[in-house]
Short mmCIF file of N, CA and C in Angstrom, two decimals:
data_model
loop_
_atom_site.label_atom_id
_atom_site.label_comp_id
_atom_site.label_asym_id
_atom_site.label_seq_id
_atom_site.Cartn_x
_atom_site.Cartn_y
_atom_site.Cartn_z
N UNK P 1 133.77 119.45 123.22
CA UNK P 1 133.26 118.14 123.53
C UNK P 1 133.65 117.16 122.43
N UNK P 2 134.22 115.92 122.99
CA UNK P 2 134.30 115.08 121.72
C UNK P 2 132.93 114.38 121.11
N UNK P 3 133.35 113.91 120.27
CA UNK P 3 132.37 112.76 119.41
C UNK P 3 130.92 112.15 120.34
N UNK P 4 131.50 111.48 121.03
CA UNK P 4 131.28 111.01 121.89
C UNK P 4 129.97 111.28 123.08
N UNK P 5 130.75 112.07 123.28
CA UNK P 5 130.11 113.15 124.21
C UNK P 5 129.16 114.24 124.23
N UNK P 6 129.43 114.51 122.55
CA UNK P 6 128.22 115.11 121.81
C UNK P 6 126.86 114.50 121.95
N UNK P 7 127.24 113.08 121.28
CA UNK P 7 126.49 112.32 121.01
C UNK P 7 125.00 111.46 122.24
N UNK P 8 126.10 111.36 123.30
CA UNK P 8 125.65 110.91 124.56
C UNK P 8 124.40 112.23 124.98
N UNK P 9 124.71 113.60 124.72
CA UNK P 9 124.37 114.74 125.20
C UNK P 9 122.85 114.72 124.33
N UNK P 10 123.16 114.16 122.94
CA UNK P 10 121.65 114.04 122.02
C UNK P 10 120.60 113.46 122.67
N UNK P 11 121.11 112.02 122.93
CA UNK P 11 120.19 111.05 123.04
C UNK P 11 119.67 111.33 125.03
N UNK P 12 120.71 111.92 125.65
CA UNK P 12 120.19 112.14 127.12
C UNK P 12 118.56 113.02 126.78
N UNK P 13 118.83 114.15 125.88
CA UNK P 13 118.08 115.04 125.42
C UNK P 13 116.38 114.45 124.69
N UNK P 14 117.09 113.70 124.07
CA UNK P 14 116.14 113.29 122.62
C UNK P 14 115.06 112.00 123.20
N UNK P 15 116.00 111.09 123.74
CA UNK P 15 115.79 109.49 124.40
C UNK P 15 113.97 109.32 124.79
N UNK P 16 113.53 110.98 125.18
CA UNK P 16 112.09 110.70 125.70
C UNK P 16 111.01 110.75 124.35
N UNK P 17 111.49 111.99 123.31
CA UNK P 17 110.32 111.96 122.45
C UNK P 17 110.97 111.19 121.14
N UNK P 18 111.99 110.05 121.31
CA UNK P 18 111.94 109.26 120.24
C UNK P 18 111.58 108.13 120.49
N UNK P 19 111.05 108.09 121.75
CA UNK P 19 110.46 106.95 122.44
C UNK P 19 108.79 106.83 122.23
N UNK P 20 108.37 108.11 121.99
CA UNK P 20 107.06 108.32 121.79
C UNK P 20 106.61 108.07 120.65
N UNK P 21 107.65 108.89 119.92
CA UNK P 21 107.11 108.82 118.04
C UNK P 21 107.48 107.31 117.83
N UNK P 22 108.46 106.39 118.08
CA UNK P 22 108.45 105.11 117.81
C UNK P 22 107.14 104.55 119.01
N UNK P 23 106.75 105.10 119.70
CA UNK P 23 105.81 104.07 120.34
C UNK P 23 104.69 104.14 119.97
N UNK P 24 104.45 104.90 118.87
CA UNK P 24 103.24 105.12 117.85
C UNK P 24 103.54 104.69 116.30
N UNK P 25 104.38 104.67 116.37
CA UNK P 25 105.00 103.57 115.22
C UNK P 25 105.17 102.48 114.90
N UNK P 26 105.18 102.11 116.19
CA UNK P 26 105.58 100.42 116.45
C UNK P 26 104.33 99.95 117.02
N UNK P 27 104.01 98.45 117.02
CA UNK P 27 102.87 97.94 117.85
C UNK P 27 103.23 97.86 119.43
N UNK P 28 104.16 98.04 119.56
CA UNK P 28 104.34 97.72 121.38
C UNK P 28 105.70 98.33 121.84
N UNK P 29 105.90 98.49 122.72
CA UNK P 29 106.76 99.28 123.69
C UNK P 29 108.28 98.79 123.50
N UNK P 30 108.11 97.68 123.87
CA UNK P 30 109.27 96.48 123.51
C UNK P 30 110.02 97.18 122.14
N UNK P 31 109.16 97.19 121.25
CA UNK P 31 109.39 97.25 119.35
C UNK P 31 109.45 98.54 119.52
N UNK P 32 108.86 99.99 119.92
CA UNK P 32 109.18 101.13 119.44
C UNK P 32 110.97 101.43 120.59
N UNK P 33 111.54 100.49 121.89
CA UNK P 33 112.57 101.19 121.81
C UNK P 33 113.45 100.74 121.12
N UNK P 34 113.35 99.09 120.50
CA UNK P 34 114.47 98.57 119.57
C UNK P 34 114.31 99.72 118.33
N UNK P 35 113.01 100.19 117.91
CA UNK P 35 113.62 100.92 116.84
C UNK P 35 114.17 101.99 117.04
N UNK P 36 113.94 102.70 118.16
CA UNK P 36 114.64 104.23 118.32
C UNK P 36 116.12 103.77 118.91
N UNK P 37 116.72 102.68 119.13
CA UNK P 37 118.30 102.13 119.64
C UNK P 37 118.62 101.63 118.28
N UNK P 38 117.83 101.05 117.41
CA UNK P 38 118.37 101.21 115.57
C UNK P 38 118.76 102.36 114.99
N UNK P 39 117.76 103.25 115.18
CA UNK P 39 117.73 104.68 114.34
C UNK P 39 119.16 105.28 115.36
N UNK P 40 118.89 104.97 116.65
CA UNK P 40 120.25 105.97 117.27
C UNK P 40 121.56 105.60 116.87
N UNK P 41 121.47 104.35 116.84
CA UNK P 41 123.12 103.69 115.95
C UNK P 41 123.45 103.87 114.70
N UNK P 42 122.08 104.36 114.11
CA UNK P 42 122.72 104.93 112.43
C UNK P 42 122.67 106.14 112.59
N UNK P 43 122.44 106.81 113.53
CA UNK P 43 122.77 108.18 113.56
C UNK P 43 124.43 108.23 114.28
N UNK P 44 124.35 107.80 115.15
CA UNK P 44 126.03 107.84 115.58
C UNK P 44 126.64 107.43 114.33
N UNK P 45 126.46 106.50 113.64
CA UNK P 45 127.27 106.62 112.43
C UNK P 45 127.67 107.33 111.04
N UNK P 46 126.54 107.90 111.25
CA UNK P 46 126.62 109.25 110.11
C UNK P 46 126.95 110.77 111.40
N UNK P 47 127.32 110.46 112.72
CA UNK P 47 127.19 112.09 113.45
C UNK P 47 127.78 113.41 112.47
N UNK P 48 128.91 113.05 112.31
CA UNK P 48 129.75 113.94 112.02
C UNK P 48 128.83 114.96 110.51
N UNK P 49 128.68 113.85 110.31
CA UNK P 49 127.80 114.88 108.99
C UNK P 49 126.59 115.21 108.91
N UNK P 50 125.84 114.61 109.97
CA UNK P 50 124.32 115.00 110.17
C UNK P 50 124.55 116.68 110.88
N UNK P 51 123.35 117.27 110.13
CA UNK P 51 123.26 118.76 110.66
C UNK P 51 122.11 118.80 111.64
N UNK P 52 121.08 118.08 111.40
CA UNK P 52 119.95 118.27 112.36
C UNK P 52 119.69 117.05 112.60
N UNK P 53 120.16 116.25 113.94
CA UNK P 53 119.94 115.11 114.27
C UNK P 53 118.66 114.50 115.27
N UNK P 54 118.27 115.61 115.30
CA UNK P 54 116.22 115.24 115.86
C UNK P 54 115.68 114.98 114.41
N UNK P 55 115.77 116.07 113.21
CA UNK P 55 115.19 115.36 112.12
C UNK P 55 115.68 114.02 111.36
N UNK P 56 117.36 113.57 111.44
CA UNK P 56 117.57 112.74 110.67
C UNK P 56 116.95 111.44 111.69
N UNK P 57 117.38 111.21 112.96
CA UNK P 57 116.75 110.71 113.70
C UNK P 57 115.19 109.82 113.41
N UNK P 58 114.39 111.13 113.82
CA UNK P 58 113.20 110.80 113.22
C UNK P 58 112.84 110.43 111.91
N UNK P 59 113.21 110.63 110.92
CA UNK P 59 113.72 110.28 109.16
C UNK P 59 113.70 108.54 109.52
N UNK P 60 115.04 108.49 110.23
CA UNK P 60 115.46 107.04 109.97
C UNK P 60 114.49 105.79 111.01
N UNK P 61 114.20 106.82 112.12
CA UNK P 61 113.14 105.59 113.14
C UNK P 61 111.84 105.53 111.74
N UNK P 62 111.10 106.42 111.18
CA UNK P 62 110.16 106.05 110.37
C UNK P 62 110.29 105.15 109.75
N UNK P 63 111.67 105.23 109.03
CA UNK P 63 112.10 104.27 107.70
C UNK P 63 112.19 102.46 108.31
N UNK P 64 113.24 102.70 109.59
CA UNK P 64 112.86 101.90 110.19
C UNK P 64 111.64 100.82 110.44
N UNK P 65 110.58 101.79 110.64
CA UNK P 65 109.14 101.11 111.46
C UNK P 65 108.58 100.34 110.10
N UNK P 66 108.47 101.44 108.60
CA UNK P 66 107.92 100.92 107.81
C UNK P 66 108.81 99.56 106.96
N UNK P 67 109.78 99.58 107.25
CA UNK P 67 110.56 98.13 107.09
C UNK P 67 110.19 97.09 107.76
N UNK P 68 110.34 97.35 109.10
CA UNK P 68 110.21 96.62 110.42
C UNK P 68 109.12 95.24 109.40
N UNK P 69 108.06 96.12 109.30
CA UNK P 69 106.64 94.96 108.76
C UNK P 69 106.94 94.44 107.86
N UNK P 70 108.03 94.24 107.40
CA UNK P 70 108.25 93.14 105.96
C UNK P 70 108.75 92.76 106.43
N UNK P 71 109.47 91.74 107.46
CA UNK P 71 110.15 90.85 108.20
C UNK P 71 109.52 89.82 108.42
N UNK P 72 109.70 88.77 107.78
CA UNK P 72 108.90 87.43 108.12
C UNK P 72 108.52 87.17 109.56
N UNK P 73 109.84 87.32 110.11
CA UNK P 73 110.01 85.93 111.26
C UNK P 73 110.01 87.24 112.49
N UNK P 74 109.68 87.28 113.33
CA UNK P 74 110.18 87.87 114.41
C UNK P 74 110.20 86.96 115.91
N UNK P 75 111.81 87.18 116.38
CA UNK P 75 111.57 86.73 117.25
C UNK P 75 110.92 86.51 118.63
N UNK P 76 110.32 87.48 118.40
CA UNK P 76 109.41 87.62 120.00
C UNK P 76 108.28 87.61 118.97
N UNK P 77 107.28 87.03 120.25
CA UNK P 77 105.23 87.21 119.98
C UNK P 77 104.37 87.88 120.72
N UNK P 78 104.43 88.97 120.64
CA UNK P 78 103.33 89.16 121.61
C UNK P 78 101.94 88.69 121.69
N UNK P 79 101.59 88.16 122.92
CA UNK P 79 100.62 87.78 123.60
C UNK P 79 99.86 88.86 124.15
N UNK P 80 97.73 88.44 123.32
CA UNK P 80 97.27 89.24 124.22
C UNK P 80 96.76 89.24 125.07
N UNK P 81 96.56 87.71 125.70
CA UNK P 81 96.07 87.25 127.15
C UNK P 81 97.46 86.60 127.90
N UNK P 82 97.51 87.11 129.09
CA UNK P 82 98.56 87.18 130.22
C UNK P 82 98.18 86.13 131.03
N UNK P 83 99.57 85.54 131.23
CA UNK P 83 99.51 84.46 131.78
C UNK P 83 99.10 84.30 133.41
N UNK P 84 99.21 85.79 134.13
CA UNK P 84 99.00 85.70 135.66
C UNK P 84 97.51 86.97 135.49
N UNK P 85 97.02 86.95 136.54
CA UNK P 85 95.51 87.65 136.47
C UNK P 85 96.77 89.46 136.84
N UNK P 86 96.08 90.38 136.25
CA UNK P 86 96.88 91.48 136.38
C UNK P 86 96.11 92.22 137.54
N UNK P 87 96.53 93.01 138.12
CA UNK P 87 96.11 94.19 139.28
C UNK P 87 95.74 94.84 139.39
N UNK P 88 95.07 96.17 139.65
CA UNK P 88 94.48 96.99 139.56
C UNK P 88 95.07 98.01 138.79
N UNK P 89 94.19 98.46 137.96
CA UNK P 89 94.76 99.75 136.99
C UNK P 89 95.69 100.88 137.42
N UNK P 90 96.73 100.65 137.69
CA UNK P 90 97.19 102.18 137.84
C UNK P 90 97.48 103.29 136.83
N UNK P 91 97.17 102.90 135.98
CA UNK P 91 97.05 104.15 134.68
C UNK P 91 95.94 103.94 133.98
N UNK P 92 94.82 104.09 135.08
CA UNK P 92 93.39 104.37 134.63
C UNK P 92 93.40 105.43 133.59
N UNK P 93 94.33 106.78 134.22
CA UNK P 93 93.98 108.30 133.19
C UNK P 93 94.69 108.24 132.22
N UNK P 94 95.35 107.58 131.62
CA UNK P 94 95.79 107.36 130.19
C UNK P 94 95.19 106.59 129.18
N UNK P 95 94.13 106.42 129.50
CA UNK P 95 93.15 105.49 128.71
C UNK P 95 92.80 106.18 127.43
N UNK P 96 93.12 107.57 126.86
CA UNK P 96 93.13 107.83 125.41
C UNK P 96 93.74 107.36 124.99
N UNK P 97 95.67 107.66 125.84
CA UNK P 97 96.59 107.61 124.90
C UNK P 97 96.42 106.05 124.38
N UNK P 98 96.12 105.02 125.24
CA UNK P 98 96.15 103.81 125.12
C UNK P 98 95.43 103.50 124.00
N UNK P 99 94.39 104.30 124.08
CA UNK P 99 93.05 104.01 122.63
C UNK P 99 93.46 104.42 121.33
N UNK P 100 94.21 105.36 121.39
CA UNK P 100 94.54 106.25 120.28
C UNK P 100 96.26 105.63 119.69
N UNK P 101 96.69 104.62 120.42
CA UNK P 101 97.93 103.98 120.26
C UNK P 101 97.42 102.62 119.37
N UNK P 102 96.04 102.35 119.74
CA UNK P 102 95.56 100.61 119.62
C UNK P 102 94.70 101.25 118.11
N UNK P 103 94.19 102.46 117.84
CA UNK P 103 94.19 102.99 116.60
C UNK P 103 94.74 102.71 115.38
N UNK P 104 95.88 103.58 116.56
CA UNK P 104 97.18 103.71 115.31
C UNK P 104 97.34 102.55 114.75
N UNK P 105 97.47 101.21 115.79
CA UNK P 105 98.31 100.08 115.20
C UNK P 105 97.30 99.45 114.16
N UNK P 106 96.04 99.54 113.85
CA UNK P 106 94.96 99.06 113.33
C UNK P 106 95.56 99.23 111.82
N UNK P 107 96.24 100.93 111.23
CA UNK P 107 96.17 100.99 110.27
C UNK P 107 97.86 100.67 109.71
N UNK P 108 97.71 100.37 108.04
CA UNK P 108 98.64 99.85 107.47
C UNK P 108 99.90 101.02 107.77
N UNK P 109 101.16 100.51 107.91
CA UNK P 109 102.19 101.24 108.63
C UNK P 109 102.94 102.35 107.67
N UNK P 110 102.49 102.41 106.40
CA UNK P 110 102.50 103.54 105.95
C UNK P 110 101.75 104.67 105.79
N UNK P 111 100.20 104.13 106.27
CA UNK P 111 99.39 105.35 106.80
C UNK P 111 99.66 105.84 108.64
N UNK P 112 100.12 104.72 109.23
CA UNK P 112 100.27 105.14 110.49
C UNK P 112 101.68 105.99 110.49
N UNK P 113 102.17 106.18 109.38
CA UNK P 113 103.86 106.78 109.37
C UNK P 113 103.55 108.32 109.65
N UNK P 114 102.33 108.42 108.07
CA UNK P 114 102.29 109.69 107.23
C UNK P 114 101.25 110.14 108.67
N UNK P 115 100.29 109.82 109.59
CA UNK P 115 99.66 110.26 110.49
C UNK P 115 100.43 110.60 111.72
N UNK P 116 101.28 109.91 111.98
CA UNK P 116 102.11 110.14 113.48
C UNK P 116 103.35 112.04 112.73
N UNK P 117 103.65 111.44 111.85
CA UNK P 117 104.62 112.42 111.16
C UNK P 117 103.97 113.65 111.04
N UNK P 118 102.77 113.92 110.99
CA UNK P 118 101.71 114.89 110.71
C UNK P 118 101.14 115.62 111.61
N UNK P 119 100.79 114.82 112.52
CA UNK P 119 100.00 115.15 113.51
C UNK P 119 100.53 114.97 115.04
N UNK P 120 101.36 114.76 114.64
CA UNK P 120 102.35 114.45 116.70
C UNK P 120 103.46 114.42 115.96
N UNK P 121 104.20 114.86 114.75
CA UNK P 121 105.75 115.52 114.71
C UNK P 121 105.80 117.01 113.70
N UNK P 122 104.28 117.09 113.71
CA UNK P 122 103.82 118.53 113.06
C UNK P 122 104.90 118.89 111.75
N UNK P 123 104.94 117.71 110.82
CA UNK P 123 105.88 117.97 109.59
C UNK P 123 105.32 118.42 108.51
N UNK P 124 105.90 119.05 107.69
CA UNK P 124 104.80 119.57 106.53
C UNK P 124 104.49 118.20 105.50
N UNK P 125 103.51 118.73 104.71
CA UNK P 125 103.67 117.25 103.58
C UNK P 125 104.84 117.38 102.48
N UNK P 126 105.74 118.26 102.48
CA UNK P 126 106.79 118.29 101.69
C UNK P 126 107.82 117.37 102.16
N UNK P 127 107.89 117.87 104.02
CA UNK P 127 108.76 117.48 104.70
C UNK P 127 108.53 115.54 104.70
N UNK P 128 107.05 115.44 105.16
CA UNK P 128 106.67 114.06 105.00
C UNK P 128 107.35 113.34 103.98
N UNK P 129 106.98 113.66 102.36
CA UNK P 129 107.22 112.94 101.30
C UNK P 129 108.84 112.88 101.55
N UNK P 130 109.55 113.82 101.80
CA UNK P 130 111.29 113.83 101.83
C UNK P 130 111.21 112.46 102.86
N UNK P 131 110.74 112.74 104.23
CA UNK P 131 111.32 111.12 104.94
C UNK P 131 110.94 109.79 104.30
N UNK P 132 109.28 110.01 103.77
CA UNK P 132 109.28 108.93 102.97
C UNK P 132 109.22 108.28 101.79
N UNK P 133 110.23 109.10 101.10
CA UNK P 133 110.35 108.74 100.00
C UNK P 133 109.73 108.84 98.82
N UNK P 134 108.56 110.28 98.83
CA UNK P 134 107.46 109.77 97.82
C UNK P 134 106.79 111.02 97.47
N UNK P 135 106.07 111.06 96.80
CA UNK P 135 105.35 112.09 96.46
C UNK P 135 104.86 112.79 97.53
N UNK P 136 104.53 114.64 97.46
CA UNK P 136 103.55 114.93 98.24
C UNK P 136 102.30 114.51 98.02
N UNK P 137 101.38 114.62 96.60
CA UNK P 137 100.11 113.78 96.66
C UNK P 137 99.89 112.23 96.77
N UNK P 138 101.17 111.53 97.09
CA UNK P 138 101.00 110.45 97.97
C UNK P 138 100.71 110.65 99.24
N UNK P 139 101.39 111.50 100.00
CA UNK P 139 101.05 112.37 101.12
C UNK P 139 99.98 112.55 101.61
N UNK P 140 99.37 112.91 100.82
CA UNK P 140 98.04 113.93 101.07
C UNK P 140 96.70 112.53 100.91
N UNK P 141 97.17 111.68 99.51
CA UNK P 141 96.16 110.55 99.90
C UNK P 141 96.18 109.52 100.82
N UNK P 142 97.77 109.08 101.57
CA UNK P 142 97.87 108.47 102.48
C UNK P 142 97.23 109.07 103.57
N UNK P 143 97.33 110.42 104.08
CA UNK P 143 96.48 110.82 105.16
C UNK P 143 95.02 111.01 105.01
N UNK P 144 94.54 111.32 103.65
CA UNK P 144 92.96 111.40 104.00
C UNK P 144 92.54 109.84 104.25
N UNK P 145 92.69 108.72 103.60
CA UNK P 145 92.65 107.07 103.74
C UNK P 145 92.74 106.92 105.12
N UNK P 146 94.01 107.51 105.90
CA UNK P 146 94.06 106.92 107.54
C UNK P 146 93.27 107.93 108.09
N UNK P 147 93.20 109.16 107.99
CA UNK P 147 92.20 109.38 108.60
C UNK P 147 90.56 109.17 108.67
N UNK P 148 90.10 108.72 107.55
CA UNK P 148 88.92 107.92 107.15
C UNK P 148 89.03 106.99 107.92
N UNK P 149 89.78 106.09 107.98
CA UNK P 149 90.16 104.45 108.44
C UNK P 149 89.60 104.99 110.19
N UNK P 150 90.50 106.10 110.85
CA UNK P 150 90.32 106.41 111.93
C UNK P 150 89.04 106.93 112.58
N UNK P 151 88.44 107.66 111.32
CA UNK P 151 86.97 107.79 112.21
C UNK P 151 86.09 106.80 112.04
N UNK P 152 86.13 106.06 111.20
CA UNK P 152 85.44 104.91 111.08
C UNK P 152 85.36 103.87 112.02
N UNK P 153 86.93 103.67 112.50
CA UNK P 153 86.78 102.77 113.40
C UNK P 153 86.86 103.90 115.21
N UNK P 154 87.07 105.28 114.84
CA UNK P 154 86.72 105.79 116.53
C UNK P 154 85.80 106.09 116.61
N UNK P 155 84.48 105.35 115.92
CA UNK P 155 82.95 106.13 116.00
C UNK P 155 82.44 104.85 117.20
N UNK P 156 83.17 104.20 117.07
CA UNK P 156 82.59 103.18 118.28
C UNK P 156 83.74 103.52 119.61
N UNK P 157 84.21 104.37 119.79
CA UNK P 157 84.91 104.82 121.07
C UNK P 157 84.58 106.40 121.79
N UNK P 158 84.83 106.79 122.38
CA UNK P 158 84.53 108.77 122.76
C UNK P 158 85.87 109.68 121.97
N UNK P 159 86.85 108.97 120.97
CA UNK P 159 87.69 109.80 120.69
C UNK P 159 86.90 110.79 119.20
N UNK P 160 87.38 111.50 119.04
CA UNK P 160 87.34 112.24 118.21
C UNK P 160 88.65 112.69 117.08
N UNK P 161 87.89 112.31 115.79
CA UNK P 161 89.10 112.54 115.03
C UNK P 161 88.92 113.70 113.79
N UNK P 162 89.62 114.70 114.63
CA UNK P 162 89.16 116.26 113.44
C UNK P 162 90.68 116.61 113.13
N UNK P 163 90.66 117.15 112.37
CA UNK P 163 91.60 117.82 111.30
C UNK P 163 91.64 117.59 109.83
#
């Protein structure tokens, strides 16, 4: 297979759960696929020498997200009142993920990094500190902080936050 074709074969593969981990990364849907179509273009550009391209992947959408928030200006705004009356719920039964997404975005985006990386990409804290740059007992205090942050603020919802 060429270059190419390799490559196409990743992202057919990959395209669903780098959509997820950036959609817990990012504040909105819109923003987590621009970052996973960032992270995929710097991965096509390093292919040839990347050995494990689900981890560098994921590496670079993180690095990504926690950049993303130092950007002054962005051109889009999201709005949280809609301009036409909306319709009836059809994804009534996803109402965790929805809660547990509106969580995430609550906390500062380097605790929401070290929590998504942890706990929905099951990385070790060695592995953590390698994507982001930093100590493991940065690690370890960035996650007890967001997870504090998280039960604090899911004591007024039915989620539960153990580990």
């Amino acid at each position: 297979m060429s270059r190419d074709e390799d490559f196409a074969a990743f992202v057919a593969v990959s395209w669903p759960a780098l959509v997820r981990t950036g959609r817990l990364l990012a504040p909105d849907a819109a923003s987590a696929e621009d970052l996973v179509q960032s992270a995929l273009l710097k991965t096509y550009a390093r292919w040839r020498s990347v050995r494990d391209p689900g981890a560098y992947t994921r590496a670079v959408l993180t690095r990504l997200a926690l950049r993303s928030g130092r950007r002054r200006w962005r051109a889009e705004v999201p709005t949280a009142d809609l301009p036409e009356i909306a319709g009836p719920d059809e994804a009534a039964g996803i109402g965790s993920a929805d809660e547990v997404r509106r969580l995430l975005a609550q906390l500062p985006r380097h605790q929401r990094a070290v929590i998504v990386l942890r706990f929905y990409c099951d990385f070790s804290e060695a592995e953590i500190a390698e994507v982001l740059r930093c100590s493991p007992g940065t690690v370890k205090s960035r996650t007890h902080r967001a997870l504090a942050a998280l039960r604090a603020t899911a004591a007024d919802s039915d989620l539960e936050v153990d580990r």
